[in-house]
Amino acid sequence: KISLLYDKRQILDDINFSLNSGEIIGLLGPNGAGKSSIFNLLIGLIKPNFGNIIIENDNVTEYPVYVRAHKYKIGYVPQYGGFFHDLTLFENLKAIGEILIKNSRERETKINQLIYKFGLDNVQEIKAKFLSGGQKRKLVICMALLGDPKILLCDEIFAALDVLTIHMLKEILVNLQNENPKICIVVIEHNARELLQVVDRALILSNCKIVAEGSPNNLIKDENARSHYFGEFFKIS
């Protein structure tokens, strides 16, 4: 169980949950509920005040960011940025690839596969700052996938995007799960309907605690989930 405080203010209070291979998991909750703090704890940017983080039966609570990224293969797609603005899409992938993949031929193959897979062939020579919102989001997902993550953390990847682009990103998440049954994808999202259409399981945070957890169909019937987050009239479709 993990607890986290900022300046004596409780952010997370005795929360405890597992991440399983092959699952897409959603984190839902009002602003300030502690969703992004959970990501920061998993990545290693911050440490809990109480409790431990266990990955593959190892206590990684004291391990720095780079050890968690390399040894335990944690990939991260931030809500904002996450790329080099003045580099082209290809140069962005090459810069990260040179850190993660030592073999140059293997690196080039992996980069080209991702560019093709995400339909970015026509924009690979364009500077990242000139890409559309959806293209930027796809680029950052590609950068996170270069290290073949076992855990992929996605922070509000649907935010500020049009309906078609959101639909495309939902397909990408489901396809990633189908192509790599061992990957665990964790998504923070404010748009509950969009999130619940792609996740296997979701957690709802409120008042520093996990107040409900379960499959989308079970969650929307859960009284705690409705009273703390969804409201009485929420439907998935």
Tab-separated table of C-alpha atoms in Angstrom:
chain	number	residue	atom	x	y	z
A	1	LYS	CA	0.000	0.000	0.000
A	2	ILE	CA	1.323	3.405	-1.021
A	3	SER	CA	0.797	6.840	0.462
A	4	LEU	CA	2.054	10.137	-0.926
A	5	LEU	CA	2.067	13.641	0.513
A	6	TYR	CA	3.067	17.023	-0.955
A	7	ASP	CA	3.830	19.670	1.666
A	8	LYS	CA	1.824	17.699	4.248
A	9	ARG	CA	-1.164	17.516	1.860
A	10	GLN	CA	-2.357	13.964	1.240
A	11	ILE	CA	-2.223	13.022	-2.459
A	12	LEU	CA	-2.566	9.232	-2.247
A	13	ASP	CA	-3.803	7.427	0.837
A	14	ASP	CA	-3.059	3.702	1.202
A	15	ILE	CA	-3.662	2.766	-2.430
A	16	ASN	CA	-2.922	-0.741	-3.627
A	17	PHE	CA	-3.410	-2.212	-7.115
A	18	SER	CA	-1.733	-4.550	-9.594
A	19	LEU	CA	-0.762	-4.192	-13.254
A	20	ASN	CA	-1.125	-7.416	-15.221
A	21	SER	CA	0.442	-8.438	-18.527
A	22	GLY	CA	-1.973	-8.356	-21.439
A	23	GLU	CA	-4.287	-5.757	-19.928
A	24	ILE	CA	-5.276	-2.242	-20.906
A	25	ILE	CA	-5.987	-0.461	-17.636
A	26	GLY	CA	-7.628	2.925	-17.232
A	27	LEU	CA	-7.152	5.478	-14.460
A	28	LEU	CA	-10.136	7.782	-14.027
A	29	GLY	CA	-10.884	10.488	-11.512
A	30	PRO	CA	-11.417	14.205	-11.024
A	31	ASN	CA	-8.569	16.710	-11.340
A	32	GLY	CA	-6.206	16.453	-8.411
A	33	ALA	CA	-7.194	12.877	-7.586
A	34	GLY	CA	-3.577	11.687	-7.924
A	35	LYS	CA	-3.635	9.962	-11.331
A	36	SER	CA	-0.478	11.623	-12.686
A	37	SER	CA	1.219	11.123	-9.316
A	38	ILE	CA	0.758	7.365	-9.772
A	39	PHE	CA	2.590	7.586	-13.106
A	40	ASN	CA	5.385	9.635	-11.522
A	41	LEU	CA	5.722	6.993	-8.810
A	42	LEU	CA	5.857	4.147	-11.352
A	43	ILE	CA	8.426	5.938	-13.519
A	44	GLY	CA	10.576	6.898	-10.537
A	45	LEU	CA	10.287	10.701	-10.696
A	46	ILE	CA	9.012	10.738	-7.108
A	47	LYS	CA	9.094	8.337	-4.161
A	48	PRO	CA	6.181	7.402	-1.915
A	49	ASN	CA	6.175	8.575	1.694
A	50	PHE	CA	4.995	5.131	2.737
A	51	GLY	CA	4.895	1.784	0.953
A	52	ASN	CA	6.800	0.136	-1.891
A	53	ILE	CA	6.570	-0.295	-5.665
A	54	ILE	CA	7.095	-3.892	-6.770
A	55	ILE	CA	7.853	-4.811	-10.398
A	56	GLU	CA	8.450	-8.461	-11.329
A	57	ASN	CA	8.808	-9.307	-7.618
A	58	ASP	CA	11.583	-6.705	-7.177
A	59	ASN	CA	11.244	-3.745	-4.839
A	60	VAL	CA	12.095	-0.854	-7.198
A	61	THR	CA	11.084	1.988	-4.869
A	62	GLU	CA	14.651	3.341	-4.670
A	63	TYR	CA	15.556	2.659	-8.308
A	64	PRO	CA	16.103	5.731	-10.544
A	65	VAL	CA	14.185	6.483	-13.740
A	66	TYR	CA	16.749	5.059	-16.196
A	67	VAL	CA	17.017	1.712	-14.357
A	68	ARG	CA	13.229	1.277	-14.416
A	69	ALA	CA	13.096	2.243	-18.094
A	70	HIS	CA	15.893	-0.135	-19.153
A	71	LYS	CA	15.701	-3.087	-16.780
A	72	TYR	CA	11.928	-3.242	-16.353
A	73	LYS	CA	11.048	-1.773	-19.754
A	74	ILE	CA	8.697	1.032	-18.755
A	75	GLY	CA	7.655	3.307	-21.606
A	76	TYR	CA	5.985	6.677	-21.046
A	77	VAL	CA	3.804	8.818	-23.316
A	78	PRO	CA	3.388	12.237	-21.630
A	79	GLN	CA	0.335	14.441	-22.041
A	80	TYR	CA	2.402	17.330	-23.419
A	81	GLY	CA	5.596	17.382	-25.469
A	82	GLY	CA	7.876	14.380	-25.152
A	83	PHE	CA	9.737	15.136	-28.400
A	84	PHE	CA	12.452	17.478	-29.708
A	85	HIS	CA	10.624	20.353	-31.434
A	86	ASP	CA	13.386	21.301	-33.903
A	87	LEU	CA	14.224	17.764	-34.987
A	88	THR	CA	12.339	15.981	-37.739
A	89	LEU	CA	10.107	13.051	-36.909
A	90	PHE	CA	12.808	10.643	-38.131
A	91	GLU	CA	15.550	12.461	-36.174
A	92	ASN	CA	13.454	12.229	-33.008
A	93	LEU	CA	13.154	8.472	-33.391
A	94	LYS	CA	16.855	8.153	-34.233
A	95	ALA	CA	17.887	10.173	-31.153
A	96	ILE	CA	15.944	7.895	-28.807
A	97	GLY	CA	16.840	4.788	-30.802
A	98	GLU	CA	20.565	5.458	-30.340
A	99	ILE	CA	20.066	5.317	-26.570
A	100	LEU	CA	17.854	2.239	-26.501
A	101	ILE	CA	19.123	0.072	-29.393
A	102	LYS	CA	22.892	-0.391	-29.701
A	103	ASN	CA	22.925	-2.356	-32.972
A	104	SER	CA	22.635	0.173	-35.824
A	105	ARG	CA	20.973	-2.188	-38.300
A	106	GLU	CA	18.462	-3.367	-35.711
A	107	ARG	CA	17.816	0.259	-34.753
A	108	GLU	CA	17.165	1.369	-38.325
A	109	THR	CA	14.845	-1.585	-38.935
A	110	LYS	CA	12.847	-0.853	-35.781
A	111	ILE	CA	12.497	2.863	-36.625
A	112	ASN	CA	11.358	2.134	-40.182
A	113	GLN	CA	8.883	-0.487	-38.951
A	114	LEU	CA	7.301	1.997	-36.544
A	115	ILE	CA	7.131	4.754	-39.165
A	116	TYR	CA	5.368	2.385	-41.558
A	117	LYS	CA	3.101	0.882	-38.896
A	118	PHE	CA	1.857	4.283	-37.727
A	119	GLY	CA	1.465	5.690	-41.235
A	120	LEU	CA	4.099	8.406	-40.773
A	121	ASP	CA	6.049	7.832	-44.008
A	122	ASN	CA	4.948	11.121	-45.587
A	123	VAL	CA	5.935	13.273	-42.591
A	124	GLN	CA	9.173	11.681	-41.427
A	125	GLU	CA	11.281	14.591	-42.738
A	126	ILE	CA	9.055	17.289	-41.209
A	127	LYS	CA	10.146	19.023	-38.003
A	128	ALA	CA	8.119	17.781	-35.050
A	129	LYS	CA	6.848	21.263	-34.157
A	130	PHE	CA	5.032	21.441	-37.522
A	131	LEU	CA	3.213	18.106	-37.152
A	132	SER	CA	-0.523	17.933	-36.406
A	133	GLY	CA	-1.702	17.034	-32.905
A	134	GLY	CA	-2.419	13.458	-33.901
A	135	GLN	CA	0.940	13.060	-35.659
A	136	LYS	CA	2.768	14.389	-32.598
A	137	ARG	CA	0.911	11.927	-30.388
A	138	LYS	CA	1.767	9.054	-32.750
A	139	LEU	CA	5.424	10.146	-32.765
A	140	VAL	CA	5.639	10.089	-28.963
A	141	ILE	CA	3.991	6.651	-28.852
A	142	CYS	CA	6.570	5.428	-31.402
A	143	MET	CA	9.387	6.861	-29.262
A	144	ALA	CA	8.024	5.001	-26.232
A	145	LEU	CA	7.727	1.751	-28.231
A	146	LEU	CA	11.352	1.816	-29.412
A	147	GLY	CA	12.386	0.158	-26.162
A	148	ASP	CA	9.796	-2.668	-26.507
A	149	PRO	CA	8.139	-1.743	-23.198
A	150	LYS	CA	6.437	-4.290	-20.983
A	151	ILE	CA	4.541	-1.454	-19.303
A	152	LEU	CA	3.355	1.487	-21.433
A	153	LEU	CA	2.051	4.506	-19.518
A	154	CYS	CA	-0.125	6.913	-21.545
A	155	ASP	CA	-1.074	10.236	-19.951
A	156	GLU	CA	-4.223	11.718	-21.523
A	157	ILE	CA	-3.319	10.792	-25.079
A	158	PHE	CA	-6.829	11.661	-26.311
A	159	ALA	CA	-6.717	15.229	-24.954
A	160	ALA	CA	-7.408	18.119	-27.374
A	161	LEU	CA	-7.782	15.860	-30.417
A	162	ASP	CA	-10.592	15.554	-32.945
A	163	VAL	CA	-12.976	12.579	-33.021
A	164	LEU	CA	-11.265	10.829	-35.964
A	165	THR	CA	-7.820	11.093	-34.353
A	166	ILE	CA	-9.145	9.764	-31.037
A	167	HIS	CA	-10.689	6.809	-32.884
A	168	MET	CA	-7.321	6.171	-34.602
A	169	LEU	CA	-5.458	6.228	-31.260
A	170	LYS	CA	-7.978	3.833	-29.703
A	171	GLU	CA	-7.336	1.424	-32.582
A	172	ILE	CA	-3.578	1.790	-32.019
A	173	LEU	CA	-3.925	0.828	-28.339
A	174	VAL	CA	-6.080	-2.219	-29.095
A	175	ASN	CA	-3.717	-3.302	-31.900
A	176	LEU	CA	-0.702	-2.996	-29.584
A	177	GLN	CA	-2.427	-5.305	-27.139
A	178	ASN	CA	-3.282	-7.804	-29.896
A	179	GLU	CA	0.252	-7.762	-31.335
A	180	ASN	CA	1.977	-8.058	-27.974
A	181	PRO	CA	-0.199	-10.041	-25.539
A	182	LYS	CA	2.335	-9.517	-22.712
A	183	ILE	CA	2.302	-5.712	-22.757
A	184	CYS	CA	0.453	-3.852	-20.015
A	185	ILE	CA	-0.946	-0.492	-21.153
A	186	VAL	CA	-2.064	2.014	-18.527
A	187	VAL	CA	-4.040	5.049	-19.679
A	188	ILE	CA	-4.996	8.202	-17.748
A	189	GLU	CA	-7.935	9.943	-19.360
A	190	HIS	CA	-10.615	12.509	-18.541
A	191	ASN	CA	-12.884	11.331	-21.337
A	192	ALA	CA	-14.459	8.359	-19.545
A	193	ARG	CA	-16.529	7.153	-22.512
A	194	GLU	CA	-13.544	6.973	-24.859
A	195	LEU	CA	-11.423	5.239	-22.228
A	196	LEU	CA	-13.998	2.647	-21.205
A	197	GLN	CA	-14.390	1.567	-24.836
A	198	VAL	CA	-10.803	0.262	-24.959
A	199	VAL	CA	-9.821	-0.831	-21.424
A	200	ASP	CA	-10.152	-4.264	-19.841
A	201	ARG	CA	-10.216	-2.815	-16.347
A	202	ALA	CA	-10.403	0.655	-14.828
A	203	LEU	CA	-9.691	2.236	-11.449
A	204	ILE	CA	-11.473	5.310	-10.148
A	205	LEU	CA	-9.577	7.607	-7.798
A	206	SER	CA	-11.307	10.104	-5.560
A	207	ASN	CA	-10.288	11.808	-2.321
A	208	CYS	CA	-6.801	10.200	-2.458
A	209	LYS	CA	-8.184	6.633	-2.606
A	210	ILE	CA	-9.223	4.013	-5.147
A	211	VAL	CA	-12.990	4.043	-4.666
A	212	ALA	CA	-13.928	1.543	-7.401
A	213	GLU	CA	-12.233	-0.975	-9.682
A	214	GLY	CA	-13.469	-3.383	-12.332
A	215	SER	CA	-14.456	-4.014	-15.932
A	216	PRO	CA	-16.225	-1.154	-17.772
A	217	ASN	CA	-19.606	-2.903	-17.575
A	218	ASN	CA	-19.268	-3.528	-13.855
A	219	LEU	CA	-17.911	-0.064	-13.104
A	220	ILE	CA	-20.827	1.857	-14.579
A	221	LYS	CA	-23.143	-0.115	-12.287
A	222	ASP	CA	-20.938	0.401	-9.219
A	223	GLU	CA	-22.532	2.742	-6.668
A	224	ASN	CA	-19.176	4.150	-5.495
A	225	ALA	CA	-18.126	4.823	-9.088
A	226	ARG	CA	-21.395	6.618	-9.856
A	227	SER	CA	-21.433	8.698	-6.679
A	228	HIS	CA	-17.741	9.703	-6.830
A	229	TYR	CA	-17.267	10.140	-10.574
A	230	PHE	CA	-19.804	9.118	-13.226
A	231	GLY	CA	-23.023	10.533	-11.827
A	232	GLU	CA	-26.402	8.856	-12.166
A	233	PHE	CA	-26.982	9.263	-15.908
A	234	PHE	CA	-23.649	8.079	-17.330
A	235	LYS	CA	-23.667	5.506	-20.153
A	236	ILE	CA	-20.733	4.173	-22.195
A	237	SER	CA	-22.515	4.613	-25.543
